[in-house]
Short mmCIF file of C-alpha atoms in Angstrom, two decimals:
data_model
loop_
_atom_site.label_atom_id
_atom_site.label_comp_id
_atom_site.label_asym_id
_atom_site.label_seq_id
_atom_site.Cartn_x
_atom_site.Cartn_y
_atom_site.Cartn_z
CA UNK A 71 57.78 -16.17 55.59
CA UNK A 72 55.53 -16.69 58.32
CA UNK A 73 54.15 -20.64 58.58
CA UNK A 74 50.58 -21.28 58.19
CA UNK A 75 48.19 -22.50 60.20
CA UNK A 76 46.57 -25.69 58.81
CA UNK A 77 43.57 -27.39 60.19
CA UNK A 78 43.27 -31.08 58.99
CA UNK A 79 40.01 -32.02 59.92
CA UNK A 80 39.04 -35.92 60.51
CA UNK A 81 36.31 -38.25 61.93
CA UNK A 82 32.93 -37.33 60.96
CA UNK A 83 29.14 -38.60 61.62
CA UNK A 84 29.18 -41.33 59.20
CA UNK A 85 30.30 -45.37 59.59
CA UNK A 86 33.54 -44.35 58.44
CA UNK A 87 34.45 -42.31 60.88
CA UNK A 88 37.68 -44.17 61.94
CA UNK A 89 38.63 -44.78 58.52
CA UNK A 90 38.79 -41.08 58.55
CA UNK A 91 41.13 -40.78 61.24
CA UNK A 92 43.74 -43.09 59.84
CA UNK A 93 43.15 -40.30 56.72
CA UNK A 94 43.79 -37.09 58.71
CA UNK A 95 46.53 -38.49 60.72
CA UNK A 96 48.45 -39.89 57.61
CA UNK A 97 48.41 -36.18 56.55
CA UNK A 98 49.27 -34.83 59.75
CA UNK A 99 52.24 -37.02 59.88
CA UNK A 100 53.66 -35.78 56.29
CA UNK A 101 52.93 -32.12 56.16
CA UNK A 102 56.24 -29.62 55.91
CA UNK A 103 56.54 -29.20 59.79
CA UNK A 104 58.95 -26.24 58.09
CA UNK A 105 55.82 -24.75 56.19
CA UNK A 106 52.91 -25.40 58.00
CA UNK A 107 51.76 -25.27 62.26
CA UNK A 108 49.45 -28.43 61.38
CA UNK A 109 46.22 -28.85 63.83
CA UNK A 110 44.59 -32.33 64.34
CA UNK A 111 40.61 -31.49 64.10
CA UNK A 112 38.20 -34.05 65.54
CA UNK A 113 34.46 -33.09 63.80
CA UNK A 114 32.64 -35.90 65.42
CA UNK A 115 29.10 -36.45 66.67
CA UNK A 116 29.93 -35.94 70.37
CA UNK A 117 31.91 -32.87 69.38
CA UNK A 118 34.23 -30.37 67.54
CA UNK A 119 38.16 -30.53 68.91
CA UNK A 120 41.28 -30.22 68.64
CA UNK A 121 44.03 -33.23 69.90
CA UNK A 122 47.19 -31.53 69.22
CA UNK A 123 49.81 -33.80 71.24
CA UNK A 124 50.75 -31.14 73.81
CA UNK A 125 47.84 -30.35 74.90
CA UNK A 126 44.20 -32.19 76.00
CA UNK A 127 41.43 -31.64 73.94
CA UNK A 128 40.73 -28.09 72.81
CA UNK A 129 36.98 -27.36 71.87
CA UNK A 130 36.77 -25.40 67.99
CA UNK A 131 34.59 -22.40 68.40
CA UNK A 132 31.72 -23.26 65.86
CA UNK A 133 31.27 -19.23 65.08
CA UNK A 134 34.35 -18.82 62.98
CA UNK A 135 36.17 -21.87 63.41
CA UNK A 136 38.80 -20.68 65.44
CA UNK A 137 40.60 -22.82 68.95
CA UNK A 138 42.16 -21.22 72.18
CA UNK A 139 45.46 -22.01 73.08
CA UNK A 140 46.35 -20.79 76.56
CA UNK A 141 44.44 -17.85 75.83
CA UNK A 142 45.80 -17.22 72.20
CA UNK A 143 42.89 -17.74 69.24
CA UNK A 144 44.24 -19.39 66.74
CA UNK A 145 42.39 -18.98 63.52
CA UNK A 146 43.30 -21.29 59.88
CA UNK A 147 44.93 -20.40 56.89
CA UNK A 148 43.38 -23.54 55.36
CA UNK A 149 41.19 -26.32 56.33
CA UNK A 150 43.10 -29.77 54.78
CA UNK A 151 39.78 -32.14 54.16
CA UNK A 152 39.75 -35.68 55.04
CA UNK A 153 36.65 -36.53 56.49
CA UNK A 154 35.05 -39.67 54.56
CA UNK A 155 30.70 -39.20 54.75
CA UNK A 156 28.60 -36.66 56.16
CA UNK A 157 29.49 -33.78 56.42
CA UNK A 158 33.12 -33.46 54.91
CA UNK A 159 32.30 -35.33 51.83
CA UNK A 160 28.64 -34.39 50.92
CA UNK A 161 29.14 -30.69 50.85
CA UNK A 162 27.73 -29.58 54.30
CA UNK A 163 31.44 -28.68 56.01
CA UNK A 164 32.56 -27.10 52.82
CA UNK A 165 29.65 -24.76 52.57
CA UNK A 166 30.13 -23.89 56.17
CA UNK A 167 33.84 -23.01 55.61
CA UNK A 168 32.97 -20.89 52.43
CA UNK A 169 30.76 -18.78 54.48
CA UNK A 170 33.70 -18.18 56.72
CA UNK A 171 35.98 -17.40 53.68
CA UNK A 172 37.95 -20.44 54.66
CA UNK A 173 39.84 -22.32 51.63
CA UNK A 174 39.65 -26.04 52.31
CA UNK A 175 41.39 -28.94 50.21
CA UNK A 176 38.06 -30.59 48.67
CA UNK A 177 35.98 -30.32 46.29
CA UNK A 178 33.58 -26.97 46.55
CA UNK A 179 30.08 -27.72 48.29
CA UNK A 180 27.43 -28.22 45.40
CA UNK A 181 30.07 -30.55 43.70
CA UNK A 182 30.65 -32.53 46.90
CA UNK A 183 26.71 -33.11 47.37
CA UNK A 184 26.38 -34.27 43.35
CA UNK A 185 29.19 -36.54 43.88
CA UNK A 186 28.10 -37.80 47.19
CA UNK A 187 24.78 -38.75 45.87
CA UNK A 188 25.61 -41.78 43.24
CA UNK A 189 22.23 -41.75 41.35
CA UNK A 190 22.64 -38.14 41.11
CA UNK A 191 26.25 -38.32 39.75
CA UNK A 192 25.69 -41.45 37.63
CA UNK A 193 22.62 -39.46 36.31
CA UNK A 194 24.88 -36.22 35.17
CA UNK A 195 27.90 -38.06 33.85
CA UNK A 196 25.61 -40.35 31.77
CA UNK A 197 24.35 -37.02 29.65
CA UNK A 198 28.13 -36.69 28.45
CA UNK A 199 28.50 -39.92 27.36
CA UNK A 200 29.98 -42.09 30.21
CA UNK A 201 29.49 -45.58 30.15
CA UNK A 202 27.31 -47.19 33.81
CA UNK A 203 25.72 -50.20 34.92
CA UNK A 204 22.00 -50.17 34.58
CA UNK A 205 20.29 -49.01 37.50
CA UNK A 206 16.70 -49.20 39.48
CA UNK A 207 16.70 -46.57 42.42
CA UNK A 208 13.83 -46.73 45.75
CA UNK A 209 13.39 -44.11 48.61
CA UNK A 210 12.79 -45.59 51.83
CA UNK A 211 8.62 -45.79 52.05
CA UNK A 212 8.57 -46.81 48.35
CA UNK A 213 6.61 -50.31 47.43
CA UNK A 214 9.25 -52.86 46.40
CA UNK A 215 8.63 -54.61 43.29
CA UNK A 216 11.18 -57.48 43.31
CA UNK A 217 10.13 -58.41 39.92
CA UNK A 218 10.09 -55.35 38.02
CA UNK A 219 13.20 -54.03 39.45
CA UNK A 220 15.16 -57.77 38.54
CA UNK A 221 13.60 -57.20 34.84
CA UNK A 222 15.28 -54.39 34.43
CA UNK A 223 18.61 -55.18 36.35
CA UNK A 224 18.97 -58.76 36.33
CA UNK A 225 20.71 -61.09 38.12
CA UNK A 226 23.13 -60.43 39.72
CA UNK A 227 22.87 -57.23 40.87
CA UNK A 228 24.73 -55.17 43.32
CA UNK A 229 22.34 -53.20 46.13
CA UNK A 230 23.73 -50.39 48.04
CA UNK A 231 22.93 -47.35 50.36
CA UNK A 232 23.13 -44.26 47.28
CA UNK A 233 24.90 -41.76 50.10
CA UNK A 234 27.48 -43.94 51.85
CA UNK A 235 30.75 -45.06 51.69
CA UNK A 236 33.83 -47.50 52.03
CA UNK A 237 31.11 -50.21 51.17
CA UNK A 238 29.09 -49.72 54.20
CA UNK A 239 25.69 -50.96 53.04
CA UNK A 240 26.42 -52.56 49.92
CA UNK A 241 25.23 -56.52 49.16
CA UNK A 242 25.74 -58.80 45.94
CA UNK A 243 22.37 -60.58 45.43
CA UNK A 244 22.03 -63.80 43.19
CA UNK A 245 18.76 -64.83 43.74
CA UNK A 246 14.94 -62.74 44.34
CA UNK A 247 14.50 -64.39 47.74
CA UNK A 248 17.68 -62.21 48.74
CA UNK A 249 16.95 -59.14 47.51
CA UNK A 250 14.25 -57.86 50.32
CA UNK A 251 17.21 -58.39 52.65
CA UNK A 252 19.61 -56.56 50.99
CA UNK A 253 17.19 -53.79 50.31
CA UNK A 254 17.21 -53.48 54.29
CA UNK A 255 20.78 -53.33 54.54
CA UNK A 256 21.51 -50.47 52.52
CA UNK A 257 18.64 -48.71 54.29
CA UNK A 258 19.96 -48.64 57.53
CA UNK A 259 22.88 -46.69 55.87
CA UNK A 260 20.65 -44.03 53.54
CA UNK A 261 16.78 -43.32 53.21
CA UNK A 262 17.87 -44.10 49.45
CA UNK A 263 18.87 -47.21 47.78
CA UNK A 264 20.67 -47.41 44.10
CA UNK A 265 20.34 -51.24 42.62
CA UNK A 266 22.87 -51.84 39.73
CA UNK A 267 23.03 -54.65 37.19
CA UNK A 268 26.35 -56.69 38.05
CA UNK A 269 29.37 -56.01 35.77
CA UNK A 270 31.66 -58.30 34.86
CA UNK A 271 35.14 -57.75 34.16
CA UNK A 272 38.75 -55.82 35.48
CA UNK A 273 37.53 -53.93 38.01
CA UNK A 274 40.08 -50.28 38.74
CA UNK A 275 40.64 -46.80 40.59
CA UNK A 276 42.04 -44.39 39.37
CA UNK A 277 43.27 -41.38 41.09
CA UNK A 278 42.81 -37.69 39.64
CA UNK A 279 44.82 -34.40 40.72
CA UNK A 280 45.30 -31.15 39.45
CA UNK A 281 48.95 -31.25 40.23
CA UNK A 282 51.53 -27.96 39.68
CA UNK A 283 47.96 -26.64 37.49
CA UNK A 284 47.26 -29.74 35.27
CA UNK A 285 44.79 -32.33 35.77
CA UNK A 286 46.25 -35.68 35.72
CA UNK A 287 45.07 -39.23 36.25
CA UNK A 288 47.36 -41.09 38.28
CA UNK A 289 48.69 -44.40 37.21
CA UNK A 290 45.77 -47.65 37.69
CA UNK A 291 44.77 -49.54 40.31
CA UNK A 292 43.98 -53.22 39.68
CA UNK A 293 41.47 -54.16 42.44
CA UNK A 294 41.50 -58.29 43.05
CA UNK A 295 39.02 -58.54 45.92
CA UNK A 296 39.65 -62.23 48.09
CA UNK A 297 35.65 -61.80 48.88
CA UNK A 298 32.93 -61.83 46.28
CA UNK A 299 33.41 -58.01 45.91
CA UNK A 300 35.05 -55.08 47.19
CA UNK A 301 33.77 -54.67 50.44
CA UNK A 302 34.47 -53.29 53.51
CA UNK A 303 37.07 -56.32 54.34
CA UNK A 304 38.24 -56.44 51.14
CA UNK A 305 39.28 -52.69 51.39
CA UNK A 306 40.47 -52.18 55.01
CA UNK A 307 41.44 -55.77 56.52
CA UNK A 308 43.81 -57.13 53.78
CA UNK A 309 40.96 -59.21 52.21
CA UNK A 310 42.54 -57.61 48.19
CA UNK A 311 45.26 -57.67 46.32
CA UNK A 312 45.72 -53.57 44.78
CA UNK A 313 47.96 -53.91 42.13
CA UNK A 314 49.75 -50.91 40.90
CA UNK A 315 50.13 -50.35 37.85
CA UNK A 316 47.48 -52.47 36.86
CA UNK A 317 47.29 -55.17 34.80
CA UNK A 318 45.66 -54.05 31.49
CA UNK A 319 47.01 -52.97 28.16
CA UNK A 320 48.40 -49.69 27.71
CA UNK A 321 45.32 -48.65 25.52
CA UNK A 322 43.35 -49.70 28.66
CA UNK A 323 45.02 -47.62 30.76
CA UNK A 324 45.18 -44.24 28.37
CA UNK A 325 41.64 -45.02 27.92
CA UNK A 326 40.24 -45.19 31.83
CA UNK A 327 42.55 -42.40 32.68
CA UNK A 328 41.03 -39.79 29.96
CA UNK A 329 37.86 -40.93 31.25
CA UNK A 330 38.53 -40.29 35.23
CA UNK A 331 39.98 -37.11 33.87
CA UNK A 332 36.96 -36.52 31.58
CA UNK A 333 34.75 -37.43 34.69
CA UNK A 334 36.87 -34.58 37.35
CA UNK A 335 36.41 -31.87 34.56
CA UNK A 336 32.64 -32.52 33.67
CA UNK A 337 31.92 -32.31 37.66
CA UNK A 338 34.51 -29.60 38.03
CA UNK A 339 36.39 -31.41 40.72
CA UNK A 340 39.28 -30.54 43.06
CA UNK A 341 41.76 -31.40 45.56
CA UNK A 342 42.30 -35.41 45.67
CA UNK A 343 39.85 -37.27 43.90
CA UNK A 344 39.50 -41.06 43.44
CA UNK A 345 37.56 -42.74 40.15
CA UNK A 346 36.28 -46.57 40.09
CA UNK A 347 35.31 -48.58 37.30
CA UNK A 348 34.68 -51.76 35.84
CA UNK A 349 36.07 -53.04 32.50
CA UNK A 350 33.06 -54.48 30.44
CA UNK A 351 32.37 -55.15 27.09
CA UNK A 352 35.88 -53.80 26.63
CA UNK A 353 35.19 -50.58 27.76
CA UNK A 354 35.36 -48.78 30.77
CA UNK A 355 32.44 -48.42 33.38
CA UNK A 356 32.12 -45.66 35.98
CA UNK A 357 30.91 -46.99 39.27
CA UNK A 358 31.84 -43.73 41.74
CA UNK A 359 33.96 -41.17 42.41
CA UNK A 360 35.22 -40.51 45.89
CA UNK A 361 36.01 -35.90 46.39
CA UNK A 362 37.68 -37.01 50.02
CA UNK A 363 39.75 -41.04 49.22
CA UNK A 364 41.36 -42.38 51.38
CA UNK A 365 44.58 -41.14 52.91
CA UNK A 366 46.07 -44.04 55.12
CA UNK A 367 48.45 -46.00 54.62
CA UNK A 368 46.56 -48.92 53.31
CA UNK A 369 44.91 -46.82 50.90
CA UNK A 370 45.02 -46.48 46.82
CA UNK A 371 46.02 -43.02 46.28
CA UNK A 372 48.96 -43.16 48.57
CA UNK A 373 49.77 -46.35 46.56
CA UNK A 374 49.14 -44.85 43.47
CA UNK A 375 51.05 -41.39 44.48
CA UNK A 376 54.23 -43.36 45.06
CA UNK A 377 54.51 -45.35 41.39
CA UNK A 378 53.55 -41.51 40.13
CA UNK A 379 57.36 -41.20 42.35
CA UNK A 380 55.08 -38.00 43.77
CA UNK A 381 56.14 -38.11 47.39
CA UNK A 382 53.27 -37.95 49.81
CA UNK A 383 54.72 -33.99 51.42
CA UNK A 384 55.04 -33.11 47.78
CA UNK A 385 51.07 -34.73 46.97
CA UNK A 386 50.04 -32.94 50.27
CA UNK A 387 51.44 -29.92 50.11
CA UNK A 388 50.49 -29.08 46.24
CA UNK A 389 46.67 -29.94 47.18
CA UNK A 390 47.19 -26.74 49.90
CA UNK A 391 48.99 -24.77 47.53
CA UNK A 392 46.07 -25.26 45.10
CA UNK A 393 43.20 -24.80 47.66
CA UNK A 394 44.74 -21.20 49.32
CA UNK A 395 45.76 -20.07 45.73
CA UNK A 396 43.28 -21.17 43.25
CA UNK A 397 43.02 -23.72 40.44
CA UNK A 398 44.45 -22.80 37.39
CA UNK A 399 43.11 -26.31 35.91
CA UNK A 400 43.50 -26.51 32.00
#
């Protein structure tokens, strides 16, 4: 059997572009060498390449997503997805590969831009029952009304950009006179602004797969941020403690895992997929879902993969399988 040719595409236009690249080169490193003739994509603002190791940067050819090596095209059996933002995660790269007839590891493209868009997603998922916080949402332009969006949030309240991740744009506000501030914040990452009513309680991830054709939630992720919150620190400079398996009851955890599960199927998810929410009341929250998580080796699914004893080739390689085959979810 020939080996395939797999593209695993990194980077991005978005602040999380180097968050990204730890992503795409944690799969690079763990793909079947034996299987697959894996391909390092750069999709970045300054350009499309390729930075295979013996070679210097080869330029993708936009028209059918194809690379020249000394004079050989190369074409791509599948596209492996780790680009965190615009345009891997919102939809736009996966609707360019469909038009190619290119099978690619995420999420399909009107999926990825629900999911990407958390008032949008949070809006859906609420129709089928999932518990949120309460939320006030603004477009950039709109009047501010610090009082009438506090009536119906309180205090605190958690702003944040509405398309952005890793916590890029996100601020915890305890009193009015901070709110205009944080309002600004978040819109220097999105033209739209969610603002949540604070939760309190156990705050978890929870990975989702559709592993060997099942869905499956992963085991939990107890998040114990050193900082006020989650944040971008808290996440990617050792500023948490990510406990796995969490710390909750065992009804806890059957009961946030049918729920991320519940949450993949209603948005008909694929690939890799990531779940956070917030115990309150008791009862599990949904804050997000993330179509592209994070891949590196500081990151939860990894983490999560590992307790599952799923080895990261094994993870890796199934999500391929699954893209260049089809999903037989059930």
């Amino acid at each position: 059997m020939s080996k395939k040719n797999i593209a695993v595409v990194m980077g991005g236009f978005s602040s999380e572009v180097n968050i990204s690249i730890l992503s795409g080169n944690t799969v690079c490193k763990h793909l079947d060498q034996s299987k697959y003739n894996v391909f390092p994509i750069h999709i970045l603002k300054e350009g499309w390449f390729c930075k295979h190791a013996d070679h210097p940067p080869i330029p993708v050819d936009k028209a059918d997503f194809s690379i020249n090596v000394e004079g050989t095209k190369i074409t791509f059996d599948c596209v492996f997805n780790t680009i965190h933002g615009t345009p891997g995660e919102d939809g736009v790269l996966q609707a360019y590969l469909k038009l190619l007839k290119i099978p690619q590891t995420a999420c399909n493209y009107y999926e990825a831009a629900l999911t990407f868009n958390k008032r949008d997603c949070i809006s859906v998922l609420k129709a089928y029952g999932i518990k949120t916080a309460t939320n006030y949402l603004l477009n950039k332009g709109d009047v501010i009304n610090a009082t009438e969006i506090l009536d119906k949030v309180g205090l605190p309240c958690f702003v944040k950009a509405n398309k952005a991740g890793s916590s890029y744009g996100v601020s915890k506000v305890y009193g009015a006179e901070e709110l205009e501030g944080a309002i600004e914040v978040a819109f220097k990452e999105d033209d739209e602004i969610i603002i949540e009513s604070f939760l309190e309680g156990t705050e978890v991830s929870v990975g989702v797969i559709n592993y060997q054709g099942k869905v499956m939630a992963l085991p939990v992720t107890e998040i114990v941020s050193d900082n006020d919150f989650f944040d971008y620190q808290a996440k990617y400079e050792g500023k948490s403690q990510e406990i796995t398996p969490a710390r909750i009851t065992d009804a806890q955890t059957e009961a946030v895992q049918r729920e991320a599960e519940k949450v993949f199927k209603i948005l008909k998810l694929k690939g890799l997929t990531r779940a956070e929410f917030i115990f309150h009341n008791g009862a599990p929250h949904f804050l997000e879902v993330n179509t592209t998580p994070g891949l590196s080796p500081a990151s939860i699914i990894p983490q999560q993969a590992k307790v599952a004893r799923i080895t990261l080739p094994d993870l890796f390689d199934n999500v391929i399988e699954q893209a260049m085959n089809g999903e037989k979810s059930q």
